[in-house]
Coordinates of C-alpha atoms and ligand atoms in Angstrom, one line a residue:
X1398 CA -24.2 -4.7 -35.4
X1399 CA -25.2 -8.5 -35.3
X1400 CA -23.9 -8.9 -38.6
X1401 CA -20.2 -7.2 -37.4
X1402 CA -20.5 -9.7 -34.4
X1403 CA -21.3 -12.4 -36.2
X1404 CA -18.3 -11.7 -38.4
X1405 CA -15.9 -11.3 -35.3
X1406 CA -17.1 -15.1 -33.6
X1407 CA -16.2 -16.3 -37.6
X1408 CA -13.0 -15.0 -37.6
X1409 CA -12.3 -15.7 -33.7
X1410 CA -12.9 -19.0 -34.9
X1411 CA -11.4 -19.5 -37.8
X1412 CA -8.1 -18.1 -35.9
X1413 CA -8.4 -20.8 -33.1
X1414 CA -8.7 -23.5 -35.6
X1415 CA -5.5 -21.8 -37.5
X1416 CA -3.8 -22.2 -34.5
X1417 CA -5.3 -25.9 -33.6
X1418 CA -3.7 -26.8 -36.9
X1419 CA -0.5 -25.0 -36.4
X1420 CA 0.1 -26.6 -32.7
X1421 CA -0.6 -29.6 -34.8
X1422 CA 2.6 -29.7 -37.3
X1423 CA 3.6 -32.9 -37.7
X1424 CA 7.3 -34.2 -35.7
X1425 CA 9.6 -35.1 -38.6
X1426 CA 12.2 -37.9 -37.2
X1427 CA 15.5 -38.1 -39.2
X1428 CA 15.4 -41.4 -40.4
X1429 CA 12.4 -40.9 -42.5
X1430 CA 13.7 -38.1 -44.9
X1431 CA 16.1 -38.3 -47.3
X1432 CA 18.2 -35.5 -46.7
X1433 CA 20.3 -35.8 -50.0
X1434 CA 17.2 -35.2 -52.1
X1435 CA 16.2 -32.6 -49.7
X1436 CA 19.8 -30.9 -50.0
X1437 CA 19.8 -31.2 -53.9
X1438 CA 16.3 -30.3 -54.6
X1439 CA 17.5 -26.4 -55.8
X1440 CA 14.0 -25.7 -56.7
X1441 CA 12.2 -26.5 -53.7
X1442 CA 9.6 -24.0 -52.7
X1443 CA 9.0 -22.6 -49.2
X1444 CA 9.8 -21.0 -45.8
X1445 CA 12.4 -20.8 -43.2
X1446 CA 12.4 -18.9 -40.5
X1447 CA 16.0 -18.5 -39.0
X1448 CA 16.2 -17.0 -35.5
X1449 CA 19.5 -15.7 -34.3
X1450 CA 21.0 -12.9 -32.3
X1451 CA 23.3 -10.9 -34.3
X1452 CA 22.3 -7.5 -34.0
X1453 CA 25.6 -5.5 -33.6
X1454 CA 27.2 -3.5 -36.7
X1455 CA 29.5 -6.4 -38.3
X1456 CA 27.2 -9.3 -37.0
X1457 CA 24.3 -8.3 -39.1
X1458 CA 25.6 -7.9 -42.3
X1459 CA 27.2 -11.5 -41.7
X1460 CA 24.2 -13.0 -41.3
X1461 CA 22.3 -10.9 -44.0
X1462 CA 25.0 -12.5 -46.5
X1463 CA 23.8 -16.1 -45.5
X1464 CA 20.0 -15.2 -45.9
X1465 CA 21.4 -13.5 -49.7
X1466 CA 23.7 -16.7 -50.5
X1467 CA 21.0 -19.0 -48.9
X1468 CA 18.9 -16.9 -51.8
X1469 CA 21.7 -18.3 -54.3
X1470 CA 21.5 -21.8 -53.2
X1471 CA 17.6 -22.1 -52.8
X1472 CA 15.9 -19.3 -55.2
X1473 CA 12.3 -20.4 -54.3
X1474 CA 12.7 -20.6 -50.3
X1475 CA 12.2 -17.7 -48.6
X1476 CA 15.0 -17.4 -45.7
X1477 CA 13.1 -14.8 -43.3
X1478 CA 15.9 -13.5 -40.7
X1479 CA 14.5 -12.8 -37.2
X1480 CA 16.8 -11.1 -34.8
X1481 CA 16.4 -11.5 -30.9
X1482 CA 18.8 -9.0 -29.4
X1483 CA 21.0 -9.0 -26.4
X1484 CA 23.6 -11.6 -27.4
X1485 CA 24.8 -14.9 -26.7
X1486 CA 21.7 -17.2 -26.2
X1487 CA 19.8 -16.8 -23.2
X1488 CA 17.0 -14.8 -24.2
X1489 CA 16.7 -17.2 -27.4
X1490 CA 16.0 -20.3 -25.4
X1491 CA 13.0 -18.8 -24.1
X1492 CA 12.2 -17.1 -27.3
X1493 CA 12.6 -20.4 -28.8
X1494 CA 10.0 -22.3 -25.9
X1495 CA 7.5 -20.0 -26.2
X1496 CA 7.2 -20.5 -30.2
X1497 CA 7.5 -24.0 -29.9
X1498 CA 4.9 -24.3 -27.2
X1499 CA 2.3 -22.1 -29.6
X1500 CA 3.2 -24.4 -32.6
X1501 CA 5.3 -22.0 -34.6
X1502 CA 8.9 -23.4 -33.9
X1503 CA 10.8 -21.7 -36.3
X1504 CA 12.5 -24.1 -38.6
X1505 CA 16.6 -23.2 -37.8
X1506 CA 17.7 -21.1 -34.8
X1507 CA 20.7 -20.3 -33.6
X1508 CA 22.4 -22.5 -31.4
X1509 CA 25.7 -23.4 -29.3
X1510 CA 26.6 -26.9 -29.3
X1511 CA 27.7 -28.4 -26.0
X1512 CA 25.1 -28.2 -23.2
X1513 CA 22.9 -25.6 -24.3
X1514 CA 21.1 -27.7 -26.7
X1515 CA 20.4 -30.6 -24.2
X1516 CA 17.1 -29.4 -23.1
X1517 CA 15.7 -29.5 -26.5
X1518 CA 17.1 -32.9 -27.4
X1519 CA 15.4 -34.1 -23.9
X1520 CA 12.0 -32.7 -24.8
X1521 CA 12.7 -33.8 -28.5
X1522 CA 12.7 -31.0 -30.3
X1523 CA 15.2 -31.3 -32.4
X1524 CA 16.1 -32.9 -36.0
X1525 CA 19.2 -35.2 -36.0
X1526 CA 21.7 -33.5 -38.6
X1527 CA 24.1 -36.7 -39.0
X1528 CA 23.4 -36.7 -42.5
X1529 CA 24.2 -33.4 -43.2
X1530 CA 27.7 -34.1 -41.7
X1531 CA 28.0 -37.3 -43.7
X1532 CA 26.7 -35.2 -46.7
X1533 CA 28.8 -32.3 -46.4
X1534 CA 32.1 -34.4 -44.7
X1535 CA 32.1 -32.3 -41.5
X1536 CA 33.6 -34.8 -39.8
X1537 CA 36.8 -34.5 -42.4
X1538 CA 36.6 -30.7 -43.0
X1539 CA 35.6 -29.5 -38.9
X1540 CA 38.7 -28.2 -37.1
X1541 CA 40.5 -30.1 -34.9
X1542 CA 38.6 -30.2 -31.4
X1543 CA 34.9 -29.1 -32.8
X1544 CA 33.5 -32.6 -33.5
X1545 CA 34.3 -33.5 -30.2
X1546 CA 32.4 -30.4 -29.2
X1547 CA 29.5 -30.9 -31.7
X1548 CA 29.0 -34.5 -30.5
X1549 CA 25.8 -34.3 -28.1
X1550 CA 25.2 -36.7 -25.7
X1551 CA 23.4 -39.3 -27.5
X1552 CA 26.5 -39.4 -29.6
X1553 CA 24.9 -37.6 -32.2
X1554 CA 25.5 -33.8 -34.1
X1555 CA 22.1 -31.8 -33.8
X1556 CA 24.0 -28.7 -34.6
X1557 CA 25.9 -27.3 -38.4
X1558 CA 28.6 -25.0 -36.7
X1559 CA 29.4 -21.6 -38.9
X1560 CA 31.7 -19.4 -37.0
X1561 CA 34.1 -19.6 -33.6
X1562 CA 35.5 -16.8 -31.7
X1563 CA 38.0 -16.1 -29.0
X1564 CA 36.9 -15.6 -25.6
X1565 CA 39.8 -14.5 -24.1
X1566 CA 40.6 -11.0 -24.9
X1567 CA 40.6 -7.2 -24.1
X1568 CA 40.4 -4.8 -26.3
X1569 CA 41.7 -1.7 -25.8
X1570 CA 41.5 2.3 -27.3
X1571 CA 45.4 2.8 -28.7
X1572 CA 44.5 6.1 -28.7
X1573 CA 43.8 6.0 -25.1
X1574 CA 47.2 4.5 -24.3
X1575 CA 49.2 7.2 -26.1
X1576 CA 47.3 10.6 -24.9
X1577 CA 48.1 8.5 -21.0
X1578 CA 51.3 8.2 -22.1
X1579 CA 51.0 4.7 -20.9
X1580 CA 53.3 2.0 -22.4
X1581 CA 51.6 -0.3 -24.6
X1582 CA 53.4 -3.6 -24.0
X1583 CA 54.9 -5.6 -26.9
X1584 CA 53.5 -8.7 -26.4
X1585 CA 49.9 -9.7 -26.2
X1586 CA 50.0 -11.9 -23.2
X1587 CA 50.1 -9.4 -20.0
X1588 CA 50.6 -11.1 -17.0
X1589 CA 48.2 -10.0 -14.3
X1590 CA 50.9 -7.5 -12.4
X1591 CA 50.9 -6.1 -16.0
X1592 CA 47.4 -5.5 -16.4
X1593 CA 47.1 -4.5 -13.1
X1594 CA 49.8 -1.8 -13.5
X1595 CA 48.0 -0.9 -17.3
X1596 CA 44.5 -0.5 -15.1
X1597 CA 46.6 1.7 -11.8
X1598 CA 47.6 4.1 -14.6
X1599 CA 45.0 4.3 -16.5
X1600 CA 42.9 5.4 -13.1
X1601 CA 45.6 7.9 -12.0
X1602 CA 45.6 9.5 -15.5
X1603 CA 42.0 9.1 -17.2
X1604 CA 39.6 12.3 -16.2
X1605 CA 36.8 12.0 -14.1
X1606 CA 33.5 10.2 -15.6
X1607 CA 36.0 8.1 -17.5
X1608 CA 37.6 4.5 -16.9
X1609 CA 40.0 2.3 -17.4
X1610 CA 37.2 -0.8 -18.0
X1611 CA 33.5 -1.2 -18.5
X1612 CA 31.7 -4.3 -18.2
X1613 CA 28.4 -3.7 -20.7
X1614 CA 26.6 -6.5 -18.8
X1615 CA 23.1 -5.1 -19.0
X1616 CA 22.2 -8.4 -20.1
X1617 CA 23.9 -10.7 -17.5
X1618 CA 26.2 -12.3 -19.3
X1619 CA 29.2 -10.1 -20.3
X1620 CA 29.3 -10.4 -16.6
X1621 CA 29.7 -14.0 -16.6
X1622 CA 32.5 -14.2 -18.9
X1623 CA 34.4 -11.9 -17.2
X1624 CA 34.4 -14.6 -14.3
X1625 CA 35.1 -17.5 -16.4
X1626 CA 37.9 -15.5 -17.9
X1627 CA 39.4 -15.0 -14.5
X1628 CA 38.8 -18.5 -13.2
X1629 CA 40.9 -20.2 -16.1
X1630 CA 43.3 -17.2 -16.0
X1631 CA 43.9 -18.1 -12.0
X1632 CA 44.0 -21.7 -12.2
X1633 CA 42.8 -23.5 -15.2
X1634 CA 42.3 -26.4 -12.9
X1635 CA 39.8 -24.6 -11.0
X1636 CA 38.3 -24.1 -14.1
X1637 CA 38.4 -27.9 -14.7
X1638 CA 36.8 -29.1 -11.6
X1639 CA 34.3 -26.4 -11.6
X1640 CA 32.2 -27.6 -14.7
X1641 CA 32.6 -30.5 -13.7
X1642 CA 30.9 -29.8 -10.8
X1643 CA 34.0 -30.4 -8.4
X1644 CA 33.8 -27.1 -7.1
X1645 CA 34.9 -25.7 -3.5
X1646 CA 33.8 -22.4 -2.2
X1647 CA 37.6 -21.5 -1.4
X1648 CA 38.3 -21.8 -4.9
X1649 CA 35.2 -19.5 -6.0
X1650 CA 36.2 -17.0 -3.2
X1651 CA 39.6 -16.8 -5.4
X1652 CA 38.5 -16.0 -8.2
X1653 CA 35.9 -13.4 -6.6
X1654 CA 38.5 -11.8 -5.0
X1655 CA 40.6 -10.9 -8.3
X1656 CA 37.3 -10.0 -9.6
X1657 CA 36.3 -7.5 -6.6
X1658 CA 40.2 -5.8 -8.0
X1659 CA 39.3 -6.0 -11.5
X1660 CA 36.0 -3.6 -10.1
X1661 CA 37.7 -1.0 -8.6
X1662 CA 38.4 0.1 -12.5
X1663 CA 34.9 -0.4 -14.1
X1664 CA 32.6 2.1 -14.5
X1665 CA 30.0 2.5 -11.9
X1666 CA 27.0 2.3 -14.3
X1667 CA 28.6 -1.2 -16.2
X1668 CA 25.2 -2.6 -16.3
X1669 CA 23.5 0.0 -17.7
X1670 CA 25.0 -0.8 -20.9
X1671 CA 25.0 -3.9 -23.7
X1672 CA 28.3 -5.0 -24.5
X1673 CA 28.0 -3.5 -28.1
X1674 CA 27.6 0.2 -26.2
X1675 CA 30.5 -0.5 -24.3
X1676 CA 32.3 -1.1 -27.3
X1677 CA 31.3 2.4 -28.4
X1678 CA 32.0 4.0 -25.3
X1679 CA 35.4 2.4 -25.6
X1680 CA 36.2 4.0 -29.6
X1681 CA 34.6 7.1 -28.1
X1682 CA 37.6 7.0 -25.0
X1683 CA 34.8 6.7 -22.1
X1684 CA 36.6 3.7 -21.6
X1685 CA 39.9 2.2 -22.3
X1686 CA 39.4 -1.2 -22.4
X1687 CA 37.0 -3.8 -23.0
X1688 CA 36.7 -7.3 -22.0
X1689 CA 34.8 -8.8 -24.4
X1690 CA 35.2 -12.1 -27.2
X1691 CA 36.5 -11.5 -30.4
X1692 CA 32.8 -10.5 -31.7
X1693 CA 33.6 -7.0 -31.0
X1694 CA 35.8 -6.9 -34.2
X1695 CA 33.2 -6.6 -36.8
X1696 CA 31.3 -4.0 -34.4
X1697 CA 35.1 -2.2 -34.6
X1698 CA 35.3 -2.7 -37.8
X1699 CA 31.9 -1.0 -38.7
X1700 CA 32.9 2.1 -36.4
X1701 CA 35.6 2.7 -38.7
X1702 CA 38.4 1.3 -36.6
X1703 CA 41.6 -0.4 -37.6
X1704 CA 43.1 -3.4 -35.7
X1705 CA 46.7 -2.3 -34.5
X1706 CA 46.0 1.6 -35.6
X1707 CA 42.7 2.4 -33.5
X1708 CA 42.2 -0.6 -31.3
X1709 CA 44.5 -3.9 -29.8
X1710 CA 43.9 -6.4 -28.2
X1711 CA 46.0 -8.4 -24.9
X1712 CA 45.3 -11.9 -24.1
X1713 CA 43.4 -12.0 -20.7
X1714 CA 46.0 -12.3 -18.1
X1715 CA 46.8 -15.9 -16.9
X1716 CA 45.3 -17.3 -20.0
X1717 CA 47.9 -17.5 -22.2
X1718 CA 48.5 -20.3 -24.5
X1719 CA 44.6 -21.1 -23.8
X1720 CA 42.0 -20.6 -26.6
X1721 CA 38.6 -20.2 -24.5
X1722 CA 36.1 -21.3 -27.7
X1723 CA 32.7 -19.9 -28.3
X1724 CA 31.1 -21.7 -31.2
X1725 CA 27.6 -20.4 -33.3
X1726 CA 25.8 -22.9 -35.5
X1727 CA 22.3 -23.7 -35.9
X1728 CA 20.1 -26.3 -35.2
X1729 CA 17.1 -27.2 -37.0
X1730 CA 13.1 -28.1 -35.1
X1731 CA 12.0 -31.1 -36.2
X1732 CA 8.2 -29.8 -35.9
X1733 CA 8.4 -26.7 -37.5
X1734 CA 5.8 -26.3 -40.7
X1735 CA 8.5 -26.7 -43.2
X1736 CA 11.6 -28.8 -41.6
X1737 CA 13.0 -29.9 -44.9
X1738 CA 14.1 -26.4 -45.5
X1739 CA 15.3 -26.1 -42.0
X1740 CA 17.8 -29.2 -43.1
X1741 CA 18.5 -26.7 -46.1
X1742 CA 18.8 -24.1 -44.1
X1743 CA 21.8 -25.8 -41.9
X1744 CA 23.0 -27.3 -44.7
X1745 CA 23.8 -24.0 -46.4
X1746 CA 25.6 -22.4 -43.2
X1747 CA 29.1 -25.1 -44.2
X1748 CA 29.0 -24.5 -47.9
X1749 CA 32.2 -22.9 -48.9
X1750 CA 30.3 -19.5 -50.5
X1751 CA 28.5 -19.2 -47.1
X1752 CA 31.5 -19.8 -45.0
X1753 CA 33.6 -17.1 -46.8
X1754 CA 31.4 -14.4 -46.6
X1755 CA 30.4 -15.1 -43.4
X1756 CA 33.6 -15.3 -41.8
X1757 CA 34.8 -12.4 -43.8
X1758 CA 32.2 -10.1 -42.4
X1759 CA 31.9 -11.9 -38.6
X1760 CA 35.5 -12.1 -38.6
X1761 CA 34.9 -15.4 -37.2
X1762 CA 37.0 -18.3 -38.0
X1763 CA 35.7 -20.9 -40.3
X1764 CA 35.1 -23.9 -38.5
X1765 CA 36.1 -26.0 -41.6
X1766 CA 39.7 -26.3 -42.8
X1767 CA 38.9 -25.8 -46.5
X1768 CA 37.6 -22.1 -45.8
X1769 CA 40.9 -20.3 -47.2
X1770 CA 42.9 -17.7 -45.3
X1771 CA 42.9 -15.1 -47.6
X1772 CA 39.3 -14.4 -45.9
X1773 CA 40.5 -13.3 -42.8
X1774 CA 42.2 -9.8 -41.7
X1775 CA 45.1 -9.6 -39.8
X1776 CA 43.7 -10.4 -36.5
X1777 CA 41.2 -13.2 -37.0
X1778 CA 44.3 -14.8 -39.2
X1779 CA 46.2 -14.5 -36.1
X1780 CA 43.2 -16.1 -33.8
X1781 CA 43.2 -18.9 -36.1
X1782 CA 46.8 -19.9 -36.2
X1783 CA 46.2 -19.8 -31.9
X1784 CA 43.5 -22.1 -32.3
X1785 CA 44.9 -24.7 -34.4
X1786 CA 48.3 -24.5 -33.3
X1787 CA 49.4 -27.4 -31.7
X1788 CA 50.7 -26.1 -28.2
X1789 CA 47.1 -24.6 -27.8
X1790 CA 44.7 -25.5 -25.5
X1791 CA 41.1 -24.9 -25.8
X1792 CA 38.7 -24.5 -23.4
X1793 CA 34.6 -24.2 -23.2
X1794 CA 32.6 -21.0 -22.9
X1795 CA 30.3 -21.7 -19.4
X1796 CA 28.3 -18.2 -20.7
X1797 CA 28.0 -19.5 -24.3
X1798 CA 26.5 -22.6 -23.7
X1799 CA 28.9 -25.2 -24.0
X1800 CA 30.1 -26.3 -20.6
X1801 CA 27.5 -26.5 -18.4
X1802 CA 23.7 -27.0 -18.5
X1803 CA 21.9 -24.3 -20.0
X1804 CA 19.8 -23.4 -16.5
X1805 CA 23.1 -23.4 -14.2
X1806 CA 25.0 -21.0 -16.5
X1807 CA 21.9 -18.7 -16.9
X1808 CA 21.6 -18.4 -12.5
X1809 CA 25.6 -18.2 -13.0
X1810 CA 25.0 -14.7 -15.2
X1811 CA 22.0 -13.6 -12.8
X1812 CA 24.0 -14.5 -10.0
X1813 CA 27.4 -13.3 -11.1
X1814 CA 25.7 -9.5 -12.2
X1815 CA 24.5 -9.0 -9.2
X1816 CA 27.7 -9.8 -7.7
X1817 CA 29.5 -6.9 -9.7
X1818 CA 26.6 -4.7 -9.6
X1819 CA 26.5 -4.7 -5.8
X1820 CA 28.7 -2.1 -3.9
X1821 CA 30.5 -4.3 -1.4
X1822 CA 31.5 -7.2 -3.6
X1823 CA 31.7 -9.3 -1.1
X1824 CA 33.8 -12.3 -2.2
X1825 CA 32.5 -15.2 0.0
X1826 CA 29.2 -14.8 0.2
X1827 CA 29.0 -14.7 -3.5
X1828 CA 31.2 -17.6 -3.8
X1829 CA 28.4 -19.6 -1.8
X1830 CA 25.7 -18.6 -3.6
X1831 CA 27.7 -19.6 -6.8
X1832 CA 28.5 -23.0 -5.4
X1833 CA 25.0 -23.4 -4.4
X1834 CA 23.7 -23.0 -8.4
X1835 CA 25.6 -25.6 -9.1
X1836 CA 25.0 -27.8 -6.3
X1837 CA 20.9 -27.4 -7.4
X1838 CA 21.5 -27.5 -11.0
X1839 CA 23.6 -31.1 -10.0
X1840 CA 26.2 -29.5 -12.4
X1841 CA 28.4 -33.4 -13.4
X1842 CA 30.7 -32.7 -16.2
X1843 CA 33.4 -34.8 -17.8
X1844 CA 35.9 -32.1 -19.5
X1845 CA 39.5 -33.2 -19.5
X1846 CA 41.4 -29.4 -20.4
X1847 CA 44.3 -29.1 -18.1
X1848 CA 46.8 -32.6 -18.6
Ligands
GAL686 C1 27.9 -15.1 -28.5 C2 28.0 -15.5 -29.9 C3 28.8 -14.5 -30.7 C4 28.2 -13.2 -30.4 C5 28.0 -12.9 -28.9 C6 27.4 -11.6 -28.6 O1 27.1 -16.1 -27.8 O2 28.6 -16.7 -30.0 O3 28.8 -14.8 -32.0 O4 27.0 -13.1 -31.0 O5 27.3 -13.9 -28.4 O6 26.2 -11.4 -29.2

């Protein structure tokens, strides 16, 4: 028995001292590695750990074919893929703090560049990429727009961008749309009195239990785009002054009040779904449309459906000729055990081989010019001629983490949930409580979108 306990305190100990030495990992700073070396060195040995949130059908497979062509790239690495579900970000940033603060930040996580990163970069956590961009030419290759975007605050890129997605959609069941005998219009960009006559229809003619929309906002923040969706589509000025923290409660009360229609059609249970169900429940005819970004495609894709046979897609009303931009990358922890394959890690994600596969199976759009076309399908093709078309204009995702610090646009989804989950939707209460996030949060943006 004294033996076994003996034993235990060894081990007990030897544990704490494993952890002592792993809060310990020493901060790597930029300008004392040579990242071409690092980049080159095909035969380095080690371990990444790569946090992310893809879990959906479509998503994973993407990023299981960087993990195989980071495989390709770095033989002797091992590229461990850890998957935090729920989507788009929040539950990664705490994810994220809670590794870091226990010495085991992973060495690349998923990431949107804008504002989300800014807390890490303040607590400096982070390991400046510039030299990956020099190395790789991002600035040359990157899409019109996205260095901008990718430029934090310091002036510097923390963040490799891989994929970028349209906000601005609804998907719908075509299916649907013919039993209804409902008129699918021939252009994607509905005006509002057109999706509000799509939605009147759909609720005179769809059976009980079912729905003309679902919202899939278990976590929050399908919730939240919804709202920004409606904001830019009712004024894209409001939009504007909003992150930028010129906001007015009559303004909010607006676009509350267009949202408290849009209700009337969603299912009553919206949040006791993720997104990724509602996309199910939408193939399935529980619902007819969904609003969600253009992430759904894979996850459509994997059920089997076809773009223009099975499922469409409208431009959400009042936003036409606007691009709203949600762009993934990953960022790299400059105290992680094993940060130079972090930097390989990042690197990887805007080689050619990675970016075709990738936006093959995401059905993202490549953020670099040189990806060709002939990866894309019909619809991401088409998503990518909107976004680098000239007349275009782009604007920032407040859900997915570029427009507004990361802690206002988490209260925004809290806030914003409970808002459509409540039963009276009452429009100017909500629109206080919104305006008083901000007002704590000292929201003071800079974006230019609407001139
Ligand atoms: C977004 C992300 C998309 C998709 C979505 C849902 O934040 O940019 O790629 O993952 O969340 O998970």
């Amino acid at each position: 028995m004294k033996r076994i306990a003996a034993l235990l305190l060894a081990l007990a100990l030897l544990l704490s001292c494993a952890s002592a030495f792993a809060a310990k990992n020493e901060k790597k700073k930029a300008e004392d590695m040579n990242f071409e070396e690092i980049i080159d060195d095909d035969s380095a040995t080690g371990t990444v750990n790569v946090y992310h949130w893809w879990t959906a059908g479509g998503e994973k497979y993407a990023i299981e074919s960087v993990v195989e062509q980071f495989g390709e790239l770095y033989s002797g690495i091992e590229a461990k893929s850890n998957a935090i579900p729920g989507g788009a970000g929040g539950a990664m940033v705490m994810k994220v703090k809670v590794l870091q603060q226990t010495g085991k930040s992973p060495e690349a996580f998923q990431a949107h560049p804008g504002q989300e990163i800014e807390p890490y970069l303040q607590s400096d956590l982070l390991l400046n990429l510039n030299e990956i961009w020099n190395y790789a030419e991002l600035e040359d290759r990157a899409l019109p727009g996205l260095v901008d975007m990718c430029t934090a605050s310091d002036g510097n890129h923390y963040v490799v961008p891989i994929g970028i997605h349209k906000t601005n959609i609804i998907l719908y069941n075509i299916h649907l749309f013919e039993q209804y005998g409902i008129e699918i219009p021939d252009h994607e960009d509905i005006t509002w009195d057109e999706f509000w006559s799509i939605c009147d229809q759909l609720q005179a003619k769809m059976p009980e239990g079912t729905y003309p929309l679902d919202l899939g906002d278990q976590k929050g923040w399908p919730a939240c785009q919804v709202f920004e969706n409606i904001m830019l589509g009712t004024d894209p000025q409001i939009y504007e002054d909003f992150i930028n923290g010129n906001y007015n409660v009559d303004d909010v009360t607006r676009v509350l009040e267009t949202y408290t229609r849009l209700m009337d059609y969603v299912a009553p249970d919206h949040n006791s779904r993720d997104w990724y169900h509602t996309t199910g429940a939408m193939v399935s005819g529980n619902c007819a449309m969904q609003i969600m970004g253009a992430w759904a495609q894979p996850l459509l894709t994997n059920m089997d459906q076809v773009y223009g046979k099975d499922f469409g897609v409208f431009t959400f009303p009042g936003t036409a000729g606007w691009f709203g931009m949600c762009v993934d990358g990953f960022v790299v922890s400059n105290d992680s055990a094993d940060v130079e394959s972090g930097v390989r890690w990042a690197f990887s994600v805007c080689t050619q081989d990675v970016q075709e596969y990738f936006s093959g199976l995401k059905e993202s759009i490549s953020p670099y010019t040189d990806t060709p076309d002939d990866v894309y399908n019909e619809l991401t093709l088409h998503f990518k001629e909107q976004l680098t078309d000239e007349n275009t204009k782009v604007y920032p995702s407040i859900t997915h983490g570029t427009a507004m610090p990361w802690s206002a646009s988490t209260s925004l989804q809290t806030q914003i949930q409970e808002y459509a989950t409540s039963t009276n939707h009452d429009a100017a209460y909500y629109a206080n409580r919104i305006v008083n996030i901000l007002r704590e949060a000292g929201v003071k943006g800079d974006w230019n979108l609407v001139d």
